[in-house]
Amino acid sequence: MRIVVHLLIRVLLRLFFGVTVLDRLAPGQYIVIANHNTHIDIMILFSLFPLSMVSKVRTLAAKDYFSSGAKGWLARQLFNVILIERHPGFHRENPIEPIRQAIRNGYSIILFPEGSRGRPGVLAHFKTGVGELAAEFPDIPIIPVALMGIEKTLPRNEVLIVPFSIEIKRMPAVTGRELMEQLGTKSRKDITAELEMRLRTAIGDASGPLEK
Amino acid sequence: MKIIKHALLIVMIAASVFNLVHKDEIGMLMILGIVIGLLIFFTVAGRIMTRKQLPMADEIQKRTVTWWWMIAIFMLAIVTHRLVSFVFLGFLCFSALREYYSLMPMKEVSESKTLSFRDRTSIFITYISIPLVVYIAYIEWYNLFIILVPVYLFLLVPIIFVVQNRTDGTIKSLGIISIGFMFFVFNFGHCLFMINIGPLVLLYCFALTEARDLLSFWVGKSFAGISRSHQGTTLARLLEKRIAVNISPNKTWAAGLLVAVLISLLSLQFVRIMPEFPDGRFSYGFSAILGFMIGILGLMGDLVFSMVKRDMGKKNSGTLLPGHGGIIDRVDSLIFTVPITFHMIYWMYF
């Protein structure tokens, strides 16, 4: 049932947004990182995986936004969300912990290192969690993906979805091990910075972000 | 997977053929037959070229495969019920319009060669106008069809801007948005009314327009060869006169005119199969003139959108059609040939 809905989503994405996935990921475990602009991002990133794998992919979502209502139900049913506290209080659970658990259980993870959607088209600085995961799970391929044109479809705080052509730029996979060798460091800050630079280059964002 | 794709293609083409045979549409069957013949020729040629490892083999094969799919889908849409054709063409309008609006980046306020985020509402309205135009064409309300976009939609968008309380970048956004719907909803939407006067007329226009595209490639190459081997002569200088060297460095007036003449001759072949119109039959003279016009207009359509793409810094309008680029890359000539062909036939024979 879930597979049918995902197939329908892919057909609609193709018809209305011109999304064509030329090289789908082979079955396996991955960490996909991408720029975050809209609520549609996750649907496109899921379509990079073969249909048979859709139940084996999880993603993060803000608990205050996605724990209740229709949005929450859809998020849990279709995208296997891991809910995390956005504004942690005293008894804060490490937001990375549930992701670690999921990876140990064999799930692939889709991550938005910027954290939130931010200004449309502008890439904010990456949070260092992705570097931490890369160092801790050095053999899992990390796939940086740049979604272009998508910021026009449903920018933050807008309600109307307007179709535009969306381009997916998938960068070569890289493992944590390769990154640590290349950079000569195990520092999660450096690994994160390297991944951020790769995504930034792909987007062609030469100027850098205007917000943190 | 490949077997399924091949089987699907064959099923679609067979369905079109059976449909046409059932409706006794000899004219369309003839055209379809010739088109399939050409496709088979290029498929075989592509295979031979790949085997001999000639350059451009991969390019030709990719283009041919996409052609197979485009023809199969297009023919099936045209020969089945008129509603299916209309929905298909409406969707084609939408894809082209979406591709156009996606050519340029989007900022807070529209700057040179960008749209503004505030344009999204108006752009949504232009998308919505497409099913409306499809409906109006379907019920054959010509008078509303001919003014809905150029008058009503054209005036509605600036009204939306006023209600949005915008000042900066408005004239720029209005220009970009209006050109979008004028090309891809109004002009391309004439395909719908062409189906109303006869699907064969649409097929005629499409076939001639695409033939021009293919011929101009070969004629261009031949003339380039001739002028290279006769360097410095008057002949070479005449042959080499470019139409718009900044837009398309290889297109020459000589090749363009010869292709138009060839299309005019090709157009004569269609005279006997064209349907009878309310005010007379398709004459040879008219057909020749129309063919020549399609030759020139198709060339201009190609150049106009090359110009737009160059302004945007893009080489292709999109990636939807492997080997061809985007939808706009394929329909650019049709936007110019279809409306004018329609109006000439409508004026002459209705």
Coordinates of C-alpha atoms in Angstrom, one line a residue, chain B residues 125-286:
Chain B
I125 CA -3.3 31.7 -12.4
T126 CA -1.6 31.2 -15.9
Y127 CA -1.3 27.5 -15.2
I128 CA -5.0 27.4 -14.3
S129 CA -6.0 29.2 -17.5
I130 CA -4.9 26.1 -19.5
P131 CA -7.7 23.8 -18.5
L132 CA -10.1 26.7 -19.0
V133 CA -8.7 27.3 -22.6
V134 CA -9.0 23.5 -23.2
Y135 CA -12.6 23.5 -22.2
I136 CA -13.5 26.6 -24.3
A137 CA -11.8 25.0 -27.3
Y138 CA -13.5 21.7 -26.6
I139 CA -17.0 23.3 -26.8
E140 CA -15.7 25.2 -29.9
W141 CA -16.5 28.6 -28.5
Y142 CA -14.1 30.3 -31.0
N143 CA -14.8 34.0 -30.1
L144 CA -14.0 33.4 -26.4
F145 CA -11.0 31.3 -27.2
I146 CA -9.5 34.0 -29.3
I147 CA -9.7 36.7 -26.6
L148 CA -9.6 34.9 -23.3
V149 CA -5.8 34.9 -23.0
P150 CA -4.8 38.1 -24.9
V151 CA -7.5 40.2 -23.3
Y152 CA -8.8 38.7 -20.1
L153 CA -5.7 36.9 -18.8
F154 CA -3.4 39.6 -20.0
L155 CA -5.4 42.2 -18.0
L156 CA -5.9 40.0 -15.0
V157 CA -2.2 39.6 -14.1
P158 CA -1.5 43.3 -13.6
I159 CA -4.6 43.5 -11.5
I160 CA -3.2 40.8 -9.3
F161 CA 0.0 42.8 -9.0
V162 CA -2.0 45.9 -7.9
V163 CA -3.8 43.9 -5.3
Q164 CA -0.5 42.6 -4.1
N165 CA 0.5 46.2 -3.6
R166 CA 3.7 45.9 -5.6
T167 CA 5.9 48.6 -7.1
D168 CA 9.4 47.4 -7.8
G169 CA 10.2 45.1 -10.6
T170 CA 6.5 45.0 -11.7
I171 CA 7.0 45.8 -15.4
K172 CA 9.8 43.3 -15.6
S173 CA 7.7 40.5 -14.1
L174 CA 4.7 41.5 -16.2
G175 CA 6.8 41.2 -19.3
I176 CA 8.2 37.8 -18.4
I177 CA 4.9 36.3 -17.3
S178 CA 2.9 37.7 -20.2
I179 CA 5.3 36.4 -22.9
G180 CA 5.0 33.0 -21.2
F181 CA 1.3 32.6 -21.5
M182 CA 1.2 34.3 -24.9
F183 CA 3.6 31.8 -26.3
F184 CA 2.6 28.7 -24.5
V185 CA -1.1 29.0 -23.7
F186 CA -2.4 31.2 -26.5
N187 CA -0.3 30.4 -29.5
F188 CA 0.4 26.8 -28.6
G189 CA -3.2 26.4 -27.6
H190 CA -4.1 26.9 -31.3
C191 CA -3.4 23.2 -31.6
L192 CA -6.7 22.6 -29.9
F193 CA -8.7 24.5 -32.5
M194 CA -6.7 22.9 -35.2
I195 CA -8.1 19.6 -34.0
N196 CA -11.5 21.1 -34.2
I197 CA -11.1 21.7 -37.9
G198 CA -9.5 18.2 -38.3
P199 CA -6.8 16.1 -36.6
L200 CA -5.3 15.5 -40.1
V201 CA -4.6 19.3 -40.3
L202 CA -2.7 19.2 -37.0
L203 CA -0.8 16.2 -38.2
Y204 CA 0.0 18.0 -41.5
C205 CA 1.3 21.0 -39.6
F206 CA 3.3 18.9 -37.1
A207 CA 4.8 16.7 -39.8
L208 CA 5.9 19.7 -42.0
T209 CA 7.3 21.5 -39.0
E210 CA 9.4 18.5 -37.8
A211 CA 10.4 17.8 -41.4
R212 CA 11.8 21.3 -41.6
D213 CA 13.7 20.7 -38.4
L214 CA 15.3 17.5 -39.7
L215 CA 15.9 18.9 -43.2
S216 CA 17.6 22.1 -42.0
F217 CA 20.2 20.0 -40.2
W218 CA 21.1 18.1 -43.3
V219 CA 20.9 21.0 -45.7
G220 CA 22.9 23.1 -43.4
K221 CA 25.6 20.5 -43.3
S222 CA 25.6 20.1 -47.1
F223 CA 25.9 23.8 -47.7
A224 CA 28.6 24.1 -45.1
G225 CA 30.5 21.4 -47.1
I226 CA 29.9 23.1 -50.4
S227 CA 31.1 26.5 -49.2
R228 CA 34.2 24.9 -47.6
S229 CA 35.2 23.3 -50.9
H230 CA 34.6 26.5 -52.8
Q231 CA 36.2 28.9 -50.4
G232 CA 36.4 32.6 -51.4
T233 CA 34.0 32.4 -54.3
T234 CA 30.8 34.4 -54.6
L235 CA 28.8 31.2 -54.2
A236 CA 30.5 30.5 -50.9
R237 CA 29.8 34.0 -49.7
L238 CA 26.2 33.8 -50.5
L239 CA 25.8 30.4 -48.9
E240 CA 27.6 31.5 -45.8
K241 CA 25.4 34.5 -44.9
R242 CA 24.2 33.8 -41.4
I243 CA 20.8 34.8 -40.1
A244 CA 21.8 35.7 -36.6
V245 CA 25.3 34.7 -35.8
N246 CA 25.0 35.6 -32.2
I247 CA 21.9 33.5 -31.7
S248 CA 22.7 30.5 -33.9
P249 CA 26.2 30.5 -35.4
N250 CA 25.4 27.8 -38.0
K251 CA 22.0 28.8 -39.5
T252 CA 22.3 30.5 -42.9
W253 CA 19.7 32.3 -45.1
A254 CA 20.5 30.1 -48.0
A255 CA 19.8 26.8 -46.1
G256 CA 16.7 28.3 -44.5
L257 CA 15.3 29.4 -47.9
L258 CA 16.1 26.1 -49.6
V259 CA 14.5 24.2 -46.7
A260 CA 11.4 26.3 -47.0
V261 CA 11.1 25.5 -50.7
L262 CA 11.5 21.8 -50.0
I263 CA 8.8 22.0 -47.3
S264 CA 6.6 23.8 -49.8
L265 CA 7.1 20.9 -52.2
L266 CA 6.4 18.4 -49.4
S267 CA 3.3 20.3 -48.6
L268 CA 1.9 19.6 -52.1
Q269 CA 1.9 15.9 -51.4
F270 CA -0.7 16.5 -48.7
V271 CA -3.3 18.2 -51.0
R272 CA -5.1 15.0 -52.0
I273 CA -5.6 13.7 -48.5
M274 CA -6.7 16.9 -46.8
P275 CA -10.4 16.9 -45.8
E276 CA -13.0 19.1 -47.5
F277 CA -13.5 22.4 -45.8
P278 CA -16.8 24.3 -45.6
D279 CA -15.5 26.8 -48.2
G280 CA -13.6 24.7 -50.6
R281 CA -10.8 22.2 -51.1
F282 CA -7.2 22.6 -50.2
S283 CA -5.6 23.9 -53.4
Y284 CA -2.1 23.2 -54.7
G285 CA -1.2 26.9 -54.8
F286 CA -2.4 27.5 -51.3

